[in-house]
XYZ file of C-alpha atoms in Angstrom:
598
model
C 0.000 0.000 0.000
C 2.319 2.620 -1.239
C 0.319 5.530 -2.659
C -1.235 8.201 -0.447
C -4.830 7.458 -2.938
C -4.433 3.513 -1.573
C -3.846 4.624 1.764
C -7.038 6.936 1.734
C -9.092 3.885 0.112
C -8.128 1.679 2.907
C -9.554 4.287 5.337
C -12.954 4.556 3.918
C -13.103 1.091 4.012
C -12.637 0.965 8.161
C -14.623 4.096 8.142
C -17.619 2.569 6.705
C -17.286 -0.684 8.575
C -17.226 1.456 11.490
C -19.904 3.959 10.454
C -17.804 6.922 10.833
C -17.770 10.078 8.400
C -14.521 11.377 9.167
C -11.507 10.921 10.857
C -9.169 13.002 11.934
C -4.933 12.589 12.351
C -2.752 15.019 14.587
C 0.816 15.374 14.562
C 1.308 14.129 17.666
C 1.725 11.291 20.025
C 0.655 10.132 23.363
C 2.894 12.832 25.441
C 1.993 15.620 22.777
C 5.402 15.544 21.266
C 6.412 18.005 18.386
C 8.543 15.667 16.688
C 7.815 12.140 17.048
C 9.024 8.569 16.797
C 8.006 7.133 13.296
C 5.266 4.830 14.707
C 3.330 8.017 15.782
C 3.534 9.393 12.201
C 0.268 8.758 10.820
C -0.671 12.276 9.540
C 2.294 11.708 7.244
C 1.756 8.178 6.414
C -2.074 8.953 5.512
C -1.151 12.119 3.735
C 2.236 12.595 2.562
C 3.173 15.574 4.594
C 6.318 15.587 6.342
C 6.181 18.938 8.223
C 6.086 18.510 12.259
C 2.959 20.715 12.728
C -0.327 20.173 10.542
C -3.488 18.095 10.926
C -4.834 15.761 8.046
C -8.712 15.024 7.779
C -10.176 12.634 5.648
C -14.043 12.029 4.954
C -15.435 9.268 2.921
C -15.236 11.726 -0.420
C -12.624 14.547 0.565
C -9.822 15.051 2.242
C -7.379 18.046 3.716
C -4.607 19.378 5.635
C -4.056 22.545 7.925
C -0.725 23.507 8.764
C 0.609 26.893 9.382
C 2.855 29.492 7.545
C 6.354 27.584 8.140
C 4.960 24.846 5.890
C 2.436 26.321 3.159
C 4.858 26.405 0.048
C 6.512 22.611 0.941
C 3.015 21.587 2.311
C 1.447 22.579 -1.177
C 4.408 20.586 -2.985
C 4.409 17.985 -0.896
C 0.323 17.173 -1.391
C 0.158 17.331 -5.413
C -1.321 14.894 -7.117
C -3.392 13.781 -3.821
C -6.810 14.777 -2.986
C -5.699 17.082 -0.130
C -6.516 20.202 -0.364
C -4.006 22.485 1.293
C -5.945 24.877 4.430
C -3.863 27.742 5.613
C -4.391 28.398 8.967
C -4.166 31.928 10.494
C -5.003 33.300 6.767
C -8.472 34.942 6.574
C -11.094 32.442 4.522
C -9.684 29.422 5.930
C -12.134 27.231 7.471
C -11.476 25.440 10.871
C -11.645 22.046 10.858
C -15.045 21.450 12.483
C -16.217 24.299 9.675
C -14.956 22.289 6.709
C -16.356 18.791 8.489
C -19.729 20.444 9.028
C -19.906 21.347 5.408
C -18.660 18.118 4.011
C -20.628 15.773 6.371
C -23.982 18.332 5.764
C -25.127 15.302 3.025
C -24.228 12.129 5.306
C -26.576 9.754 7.402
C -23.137 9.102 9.816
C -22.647 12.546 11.685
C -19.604 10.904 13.445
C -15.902 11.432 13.178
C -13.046 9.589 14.971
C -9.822 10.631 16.530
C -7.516 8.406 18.357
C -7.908 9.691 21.467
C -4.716 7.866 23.057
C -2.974 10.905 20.530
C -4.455 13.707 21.045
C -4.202 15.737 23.938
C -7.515 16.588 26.154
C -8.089 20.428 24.987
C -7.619 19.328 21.490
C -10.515 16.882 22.105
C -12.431 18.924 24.113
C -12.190 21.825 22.268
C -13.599 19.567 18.694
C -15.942 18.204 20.496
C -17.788 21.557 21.615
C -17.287 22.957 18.229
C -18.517 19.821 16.012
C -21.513 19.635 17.935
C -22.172 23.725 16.703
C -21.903 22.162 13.356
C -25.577 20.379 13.051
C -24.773 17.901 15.746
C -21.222 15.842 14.462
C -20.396 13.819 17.163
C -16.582 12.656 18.474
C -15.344 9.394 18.778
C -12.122 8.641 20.304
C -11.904 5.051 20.920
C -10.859 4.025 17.196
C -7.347 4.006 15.429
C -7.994 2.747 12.209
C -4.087 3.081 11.022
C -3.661 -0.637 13.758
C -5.520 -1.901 10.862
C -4.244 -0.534 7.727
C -0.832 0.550 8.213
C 1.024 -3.110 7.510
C 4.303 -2.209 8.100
C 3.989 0.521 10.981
C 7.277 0.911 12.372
C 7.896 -0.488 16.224
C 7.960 1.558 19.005
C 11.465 2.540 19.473
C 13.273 0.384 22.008
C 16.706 2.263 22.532
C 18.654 2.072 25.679
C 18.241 4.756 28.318
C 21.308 6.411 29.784
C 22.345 8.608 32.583
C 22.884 12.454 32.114
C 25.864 13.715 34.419
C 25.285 15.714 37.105
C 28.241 17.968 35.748
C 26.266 18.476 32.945
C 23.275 18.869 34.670
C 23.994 20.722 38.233
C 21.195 19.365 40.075
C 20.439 15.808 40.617
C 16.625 13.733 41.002
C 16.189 14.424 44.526
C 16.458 17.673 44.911
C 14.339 18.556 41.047
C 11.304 16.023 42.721
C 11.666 18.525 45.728
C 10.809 21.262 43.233
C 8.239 19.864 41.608
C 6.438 18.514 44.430
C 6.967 22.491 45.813
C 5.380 23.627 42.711
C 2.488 21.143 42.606
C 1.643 22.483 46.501
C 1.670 26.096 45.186
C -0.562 24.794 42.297
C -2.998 22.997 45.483
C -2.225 19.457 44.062
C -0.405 16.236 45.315
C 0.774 15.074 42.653
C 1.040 14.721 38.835
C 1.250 12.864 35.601
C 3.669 13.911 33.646
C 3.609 12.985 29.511
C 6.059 15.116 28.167
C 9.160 13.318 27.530
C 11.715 16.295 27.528
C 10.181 17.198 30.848
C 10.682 13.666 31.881
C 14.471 13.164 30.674
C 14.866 16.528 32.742
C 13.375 15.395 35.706
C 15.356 12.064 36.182
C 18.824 13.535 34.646
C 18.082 10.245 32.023
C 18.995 10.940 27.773
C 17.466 8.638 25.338
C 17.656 7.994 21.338
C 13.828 7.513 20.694
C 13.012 10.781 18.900
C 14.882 11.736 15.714
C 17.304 14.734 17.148
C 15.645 14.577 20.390
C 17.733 12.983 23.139
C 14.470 11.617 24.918
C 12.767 8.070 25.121
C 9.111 7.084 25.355
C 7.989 7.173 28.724
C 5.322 8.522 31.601
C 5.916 9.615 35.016
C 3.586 9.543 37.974
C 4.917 12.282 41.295
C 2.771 11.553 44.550
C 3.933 13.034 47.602
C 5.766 10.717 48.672
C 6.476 8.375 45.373
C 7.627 8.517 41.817
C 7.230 6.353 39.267
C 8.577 5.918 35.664
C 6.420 3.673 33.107
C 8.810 2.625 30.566
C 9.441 -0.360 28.273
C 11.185 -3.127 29.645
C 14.609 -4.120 28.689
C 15.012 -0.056 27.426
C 16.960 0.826 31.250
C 20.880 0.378 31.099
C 22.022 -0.968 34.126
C 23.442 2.384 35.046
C 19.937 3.985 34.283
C 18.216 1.605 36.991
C 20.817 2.488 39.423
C 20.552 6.318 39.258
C 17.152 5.879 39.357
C 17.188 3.621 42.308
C 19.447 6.358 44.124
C 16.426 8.809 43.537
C 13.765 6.479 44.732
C 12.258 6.571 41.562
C 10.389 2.960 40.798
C 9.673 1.359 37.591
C 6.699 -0.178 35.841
C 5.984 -1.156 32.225
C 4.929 1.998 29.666
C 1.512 -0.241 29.280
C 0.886 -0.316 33.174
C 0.073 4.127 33.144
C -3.552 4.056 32.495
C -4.709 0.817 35.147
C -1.988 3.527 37.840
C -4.207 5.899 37.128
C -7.068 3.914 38.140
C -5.644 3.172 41.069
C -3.916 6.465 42.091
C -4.293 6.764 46.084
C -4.059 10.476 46.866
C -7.339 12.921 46.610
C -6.293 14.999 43.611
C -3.704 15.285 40.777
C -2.227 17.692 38.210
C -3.199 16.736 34.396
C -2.349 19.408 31.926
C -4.981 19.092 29.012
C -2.305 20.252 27.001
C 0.112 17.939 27.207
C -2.161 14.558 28.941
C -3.734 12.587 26.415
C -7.484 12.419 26.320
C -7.646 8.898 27.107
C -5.277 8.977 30.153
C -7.064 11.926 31.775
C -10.536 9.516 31.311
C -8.805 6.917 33.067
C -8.021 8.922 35.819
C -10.038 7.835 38.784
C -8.934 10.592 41.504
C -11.167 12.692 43.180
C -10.260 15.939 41.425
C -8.272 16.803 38.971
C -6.319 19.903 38.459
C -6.283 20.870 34.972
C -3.341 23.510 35.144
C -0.093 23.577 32.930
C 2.829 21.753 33.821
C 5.009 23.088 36.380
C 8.016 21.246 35.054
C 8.323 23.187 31.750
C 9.536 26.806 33.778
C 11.542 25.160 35.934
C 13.392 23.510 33.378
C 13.766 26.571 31.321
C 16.003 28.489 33.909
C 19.547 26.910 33.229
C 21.685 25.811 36.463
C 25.206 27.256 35.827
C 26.151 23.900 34.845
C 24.183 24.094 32.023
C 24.671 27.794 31.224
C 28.793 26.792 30.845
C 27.545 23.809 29.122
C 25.960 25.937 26.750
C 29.251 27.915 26.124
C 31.477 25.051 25.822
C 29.102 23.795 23.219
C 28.597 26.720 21.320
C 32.524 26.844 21.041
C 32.906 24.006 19.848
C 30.081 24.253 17.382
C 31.332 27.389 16.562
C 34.642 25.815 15.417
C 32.849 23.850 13.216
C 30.920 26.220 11.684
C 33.855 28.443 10.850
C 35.478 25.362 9.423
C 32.612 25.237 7.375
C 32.363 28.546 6.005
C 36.058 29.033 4.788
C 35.307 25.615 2.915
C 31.869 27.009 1.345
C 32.841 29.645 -1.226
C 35.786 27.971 -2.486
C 33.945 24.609 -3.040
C 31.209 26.729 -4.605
C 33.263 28.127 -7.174
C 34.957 24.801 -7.947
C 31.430 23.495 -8.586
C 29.912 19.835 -7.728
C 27.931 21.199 -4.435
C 24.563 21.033 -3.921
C 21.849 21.368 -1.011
C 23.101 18.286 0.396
C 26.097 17.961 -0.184
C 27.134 20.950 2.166
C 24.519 19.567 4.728
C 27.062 16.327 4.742
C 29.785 18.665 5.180
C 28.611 20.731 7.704
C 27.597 17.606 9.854
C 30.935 15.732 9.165
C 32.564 18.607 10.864
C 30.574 18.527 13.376
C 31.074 15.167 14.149
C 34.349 15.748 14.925
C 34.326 17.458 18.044
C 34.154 16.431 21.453
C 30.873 15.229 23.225
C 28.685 15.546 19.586
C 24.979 13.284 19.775
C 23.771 13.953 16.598
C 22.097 16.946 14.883
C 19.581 18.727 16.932
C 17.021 19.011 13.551
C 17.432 18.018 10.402
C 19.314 20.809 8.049
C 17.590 23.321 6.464
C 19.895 24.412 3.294
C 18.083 26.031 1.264
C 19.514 28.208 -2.020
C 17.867 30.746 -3.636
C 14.116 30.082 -4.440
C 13.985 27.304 -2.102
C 15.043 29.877 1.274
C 11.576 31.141 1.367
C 10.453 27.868 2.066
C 10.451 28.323 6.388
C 10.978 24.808 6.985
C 12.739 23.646 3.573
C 14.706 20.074 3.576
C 16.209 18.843 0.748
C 15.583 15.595 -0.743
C 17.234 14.134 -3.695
C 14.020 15.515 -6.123
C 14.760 18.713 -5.039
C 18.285 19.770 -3.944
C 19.584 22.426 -5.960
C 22.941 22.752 -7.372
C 24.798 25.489 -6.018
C 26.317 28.179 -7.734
C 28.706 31.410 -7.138
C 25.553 34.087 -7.071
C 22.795 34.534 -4.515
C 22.253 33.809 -1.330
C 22.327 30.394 0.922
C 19.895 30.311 3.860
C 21.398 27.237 6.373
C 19.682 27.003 9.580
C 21.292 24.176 11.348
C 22.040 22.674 15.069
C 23.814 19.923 16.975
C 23.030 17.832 20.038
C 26.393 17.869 22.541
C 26.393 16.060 25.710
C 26.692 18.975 27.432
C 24.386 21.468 25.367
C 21.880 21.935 22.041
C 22.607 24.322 19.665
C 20.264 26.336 17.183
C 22.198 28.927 14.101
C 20.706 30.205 11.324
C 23.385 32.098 8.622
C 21.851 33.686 5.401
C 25.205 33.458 3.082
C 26.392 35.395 -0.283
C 27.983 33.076 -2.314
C 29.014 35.636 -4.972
C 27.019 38.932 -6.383
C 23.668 39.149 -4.630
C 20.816 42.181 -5.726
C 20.237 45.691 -4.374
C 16.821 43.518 -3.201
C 18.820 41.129 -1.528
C 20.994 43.368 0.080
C 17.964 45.552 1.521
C 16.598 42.673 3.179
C 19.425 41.049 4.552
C 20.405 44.567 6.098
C 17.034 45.380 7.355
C 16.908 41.587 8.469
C 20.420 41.895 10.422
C 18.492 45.254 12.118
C 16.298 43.223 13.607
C 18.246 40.681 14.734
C 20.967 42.921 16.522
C 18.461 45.645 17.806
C 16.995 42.594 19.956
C 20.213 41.665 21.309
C 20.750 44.903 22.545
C 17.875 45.257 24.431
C 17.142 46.075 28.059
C 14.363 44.511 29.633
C 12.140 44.142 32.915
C 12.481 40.730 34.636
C 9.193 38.847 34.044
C 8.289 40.687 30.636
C 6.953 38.593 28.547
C 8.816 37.630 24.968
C 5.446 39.026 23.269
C 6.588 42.708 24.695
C 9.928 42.183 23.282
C 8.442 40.550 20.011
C 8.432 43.724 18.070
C 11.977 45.077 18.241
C 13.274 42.439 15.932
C 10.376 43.550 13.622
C 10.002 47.533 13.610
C 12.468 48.619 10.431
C 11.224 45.070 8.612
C 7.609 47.134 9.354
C 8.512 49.854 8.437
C 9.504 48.639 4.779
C 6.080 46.584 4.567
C 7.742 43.671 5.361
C 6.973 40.854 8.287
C 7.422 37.289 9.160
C 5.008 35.052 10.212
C 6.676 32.490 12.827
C 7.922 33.206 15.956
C 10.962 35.270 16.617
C 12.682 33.240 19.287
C 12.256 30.143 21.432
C 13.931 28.405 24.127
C 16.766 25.393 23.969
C 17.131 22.575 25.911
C 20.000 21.968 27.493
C 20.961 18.469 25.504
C 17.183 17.881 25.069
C 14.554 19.483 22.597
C 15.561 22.512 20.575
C 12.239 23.537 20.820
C 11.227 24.233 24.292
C 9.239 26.983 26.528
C 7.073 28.096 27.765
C 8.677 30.930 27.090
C 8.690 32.421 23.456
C 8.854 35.619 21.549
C 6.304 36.182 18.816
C 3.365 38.595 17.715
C 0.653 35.957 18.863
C 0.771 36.647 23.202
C 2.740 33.896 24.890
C 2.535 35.426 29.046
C 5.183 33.063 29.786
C 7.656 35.570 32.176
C 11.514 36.249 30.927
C 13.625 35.194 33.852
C 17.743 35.547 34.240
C 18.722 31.944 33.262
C 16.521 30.950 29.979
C 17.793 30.354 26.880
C 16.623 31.922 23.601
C 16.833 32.435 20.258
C 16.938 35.613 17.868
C 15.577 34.470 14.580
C 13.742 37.305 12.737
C 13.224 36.515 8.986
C 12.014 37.622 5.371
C 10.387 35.513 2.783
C 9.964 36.404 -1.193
C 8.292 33.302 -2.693
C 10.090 31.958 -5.449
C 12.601 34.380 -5.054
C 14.834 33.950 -2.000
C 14.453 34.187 1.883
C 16.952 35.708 4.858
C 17.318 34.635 8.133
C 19.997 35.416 10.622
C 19.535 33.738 14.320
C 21.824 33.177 17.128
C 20.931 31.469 20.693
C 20.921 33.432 23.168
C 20.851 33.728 27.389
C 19.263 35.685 29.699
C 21.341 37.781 32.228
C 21.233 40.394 34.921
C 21.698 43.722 34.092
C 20.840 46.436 36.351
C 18.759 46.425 39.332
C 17.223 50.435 40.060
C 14.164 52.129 42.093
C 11.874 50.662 39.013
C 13.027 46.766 39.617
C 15.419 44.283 38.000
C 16.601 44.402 34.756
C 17.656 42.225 31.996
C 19.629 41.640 28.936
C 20.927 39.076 26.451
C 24.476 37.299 26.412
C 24.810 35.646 22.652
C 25.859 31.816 22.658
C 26.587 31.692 19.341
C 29.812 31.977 17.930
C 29.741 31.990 14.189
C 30.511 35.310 11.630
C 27.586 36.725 10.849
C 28.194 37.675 6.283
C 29.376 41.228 6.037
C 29.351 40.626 2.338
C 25.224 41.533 1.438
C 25.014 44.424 4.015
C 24.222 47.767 3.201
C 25.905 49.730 5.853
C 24.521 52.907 5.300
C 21.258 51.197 7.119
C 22.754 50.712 9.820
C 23.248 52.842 12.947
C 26.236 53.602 14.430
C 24.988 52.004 17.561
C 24.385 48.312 15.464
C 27.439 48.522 13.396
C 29.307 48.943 16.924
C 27.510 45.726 18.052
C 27.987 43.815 14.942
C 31.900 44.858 15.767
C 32.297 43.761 18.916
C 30.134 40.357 18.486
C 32.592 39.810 15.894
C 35.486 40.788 17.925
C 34.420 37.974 20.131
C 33.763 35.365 17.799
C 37.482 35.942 16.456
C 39.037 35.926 20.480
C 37.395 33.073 21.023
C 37.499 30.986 18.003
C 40.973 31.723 16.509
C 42.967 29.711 19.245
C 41.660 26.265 18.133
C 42.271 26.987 14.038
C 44.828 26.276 12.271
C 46.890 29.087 10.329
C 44.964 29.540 7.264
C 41.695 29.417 9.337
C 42.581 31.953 11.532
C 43.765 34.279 8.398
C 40.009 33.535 6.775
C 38.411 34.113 10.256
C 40.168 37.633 11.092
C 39.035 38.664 7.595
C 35.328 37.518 8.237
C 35.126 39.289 11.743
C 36.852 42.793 10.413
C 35.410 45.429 11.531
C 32.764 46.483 9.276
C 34.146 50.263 9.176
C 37.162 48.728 7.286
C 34.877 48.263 4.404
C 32.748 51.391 3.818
């Protein structure tokens, strides 16, 4: 059953067997996950569609996908020659789901539609529930997941070995993060919690796992009493130095099967579930007497780095920085000798990489995208579509690693010979952005909306704008992606505390033309404390040369070009010791002062 038209056949078939209209396929997985282990990738299986956020729906005569601006141009390329019909959300005319299913199901005798409710978190369930039933009475079922039927070769769970996380690494051991949590849960009026998120998880019991393409997590939930813990996970998946730490922590073990009949049984009177992240068929099996439906405690506590991490960090961004520079004086010269592509440099870039100390693996797959293909947000390469490269134009690469000791996140927008005045503009008015966030001041506890439009006023100003967020937080040899903390338009209240990670990632997108992004990782630091409260400001992570080459000084203010100087300055006194000769000649030239070229 290879094409997406046979897959969509053997639907309908189940559907009608099972008297359902409709059903409807998430991107997610039992613990809400934004990437996922392939067995959990049945929105792609059933439609084709490979991005990590959209929803697929599929009636008995139509079918379509929603996903949101990072993925409309590869979405759209992605779905030709299926019968999905590409739905952009956030752009005005675009139907929700429940007011495209109304429409389509208006004819049908079966006004039901399925969703595996094992996948999908409790709001999402919820929330389609109350709005299908304002659509002539559609009714939800979640009990049915018709892909244990038709998807033949469904890949296994993953069953990868678990491993310890030093405490060097991670500055805080089991113990004393329960202690936390279980102080957090009592501020939040609840005794305990089940926790589904497997980042928060692998934080939580200083444990790294292999499960998750580029995520250093393994499949897994956790139940916190007051006075117990207890990890549901696959057996045989522990190392023997896994069971020991957690033994030290007086964390127990059960299998990943046993959650649901432990929430049956759970002793105490009440317990966290957050309807975000808690599956809708876990928070029905819960049999406690209340249950608090708040967020997740574990998500801001793990977002303020211990100063383990923070060096971490550092020593990771060097040595990811080294690679990068590597990198770059390679690029140009291999461009103009011709024979590089899209993924060919991708191979490059993570062969260097590989070479230093403590590297995991990439922290998401490469994004390295030439020309046309660099207003495509979230553009990978595949052998159909990677581009030869060529001594003209620019080269958006937006990459990361996974080191034991830290996750990195860089985005360079590169000239690789004559660009356009266009061009130029953008990338200057781009690199505004970009360094007028840096050099912000801040209130402690402002939230990343307030800061949001810094990084966008001159791209404003020019009728210009990006529509994904301008900076999110890193794990600390965990998910790339992690909060709650973000910067964007949309209003994220999440506070901005001394200690969190984040990065600076504003953008510009010409369809079919080209796109520019610049992005380092950043931390959060103290700055000043006065008679109006603490203040706040941003130490960059990332050591890389930022191109001098497309800029357009004369759009710049003396104030950025003295930033843009002294990040640079940086970059070189840090960087330069561990190059050899000829680097260190390319580097000093990249990290001149930009003065020295007007």
């Amino acid at each position: 059953m290879n094409s997406i038209d046979e897959r969509i056949s053997a639907l309908r078939e189940e559907l009608r067997r099972e008297h359902i209209s409709a059903f409807i396929f998430p991107s997610t997985d039992p613990h809400n996950s934004e990437y996922t282990a392939d067995h959990w990738k049945g929105r792609e299986w059933i439609s084709g569609f490979s991005g990590s956020a959209g929803t697929a729906v599929v009636t008995l005569k139509s079918a379509a996908l929603w996903t949101d601006s990072r993925y409309f141009i590869a979405a759209a390329d992605q779905l030709k020659g299926t019968e999905f019909q590409l739905m952009k959300q956030k752009i005005e005319g675009t139907p929700t789901i429940a007011e495209w299913l109304g429409g389509e199901l208006s004819s049908m005798d079966d006004l039901e539609v399925g969703i595996d409710g094992m996948n999908s978190s409790a709001s999402l369930v919820e929330e389609l529930t109350q709005e299908l039933r304002r659509q002539g009475g559609i009714t939800l079922r979640t009990n049915f997941d018709p892909l244990q039927r038709i998807w033949m070769q469904r890949p296994a769970i993953p069953m990868l070995p678990v491993v310890p996380q030093p405490i060097d690494y991670t500055g805080e051991d089991t113990r004393s993060k329960l202690t936390r949590i279980r102080r957090a849960l009592r501020e939040k009026h609840a005794d305990g919690m089940l926790m589904a998120a497997l980042d928060d998880i692998a934080w939580t019991l200083n444990l790294r796992g292999s499960d998750v393409h580029c995520c250093p997590v393994f499949v897994s939930f956790m139940l916190i009493t007051t006075q117990t813990a207890k990890l549901f996970v696959h057996d045989g998946k522990l190392t023997q130095e896994a069971q020991q730490s957690l033994q030290r922590a007086g964390v127990t073990v059960a299998p990943y099967a046993g959650v649901g009949e432990a929430l049956a049984r759970y002793p105490e009177y009440n317990i966290l579930a957050d309807p975000d992240e808690v599956s809708y068929a876990l928070m029905k099996a819960i049999r406690a007497q209340e249950i608090v439906r708040e967020p997740s405690p574990v998500p801001a506590l793990k977002a303020i780095k211990t100063e383990a991490e923070q060096q971490g960090f550092r020593s990771a961004m060097l040595r990811d920085g080294i690679a990068l520079v590597k990198f770059l004086r390679w690029l140009k010269p291999a461009v103009e000798t011709g024979g590089q592509t899209e993924m060919s440099i991708d191979e490059k870039l993570t062969a260097l990489r590989t070479e230093q100390p403590l590297y995991r693996g990439v922290s998401f797959d490469t994004i390295a995208a030439y020309q046309a293909h660099g207003a495509i947000v979230h553009y990978e390469a595949t052998p159909a579509t990677d581009a030869p490269l060529r001594p003209e134009g620019l080269l958006l690469l937006d990459s990361g690693a996974q080191y034991q000791d830290g996750t990195t996140d860089i985005t360079r927008t590169i000239a690789l010979g004559p660009v356009t005045e266009e061009q130029r503009r953008i990338y200057t008015l781009v690199l505004k952005g970009h360094i007028q966030l840096q050099l912000l001041r801040f209130p402690d506890g402002a939230s990343g909306t307030q800061l949001d439009a810094i990084a966008r006023r001159d791209l404003w100003g020019e009728g210009l704008n990006f529509l994904h967020g301008t900076g999110h937080g890193v794990g600390s040899y965990l998910n790339v992606h992690e909060g709650p903390h973000q910067i964007r338009m949309e209003y994220r209240p999440a506070p901005l505390h001394v200690g969190m990670t984040v990065t600076d990632e504003p953008g510009v997108y010409l369809e079919g033309k080209f796109g520019v992004r610049i992005e380092n990782t950043l931390l959060i630091q103290p700055y000043i404390e006065t008679g109006f409260g603490r203040f706040l400001r941003f130490e960059t992570l990332t050591l890389c040369p930022i191109d001098k080459t497309p800029i357009l000084p004369e759009l710049l203010t003396r104030e950025e070009i003295g930033w843009l100087d002294d990040y640079h300055e940086t970059v070189y006194q840090k960087i330069s010791p561990h190059l050899d000769e000829t680097e260190r000649i390319w580097l000093r030239e990249a990290t001149a002062p930009l003065a020295v070229l007007e």
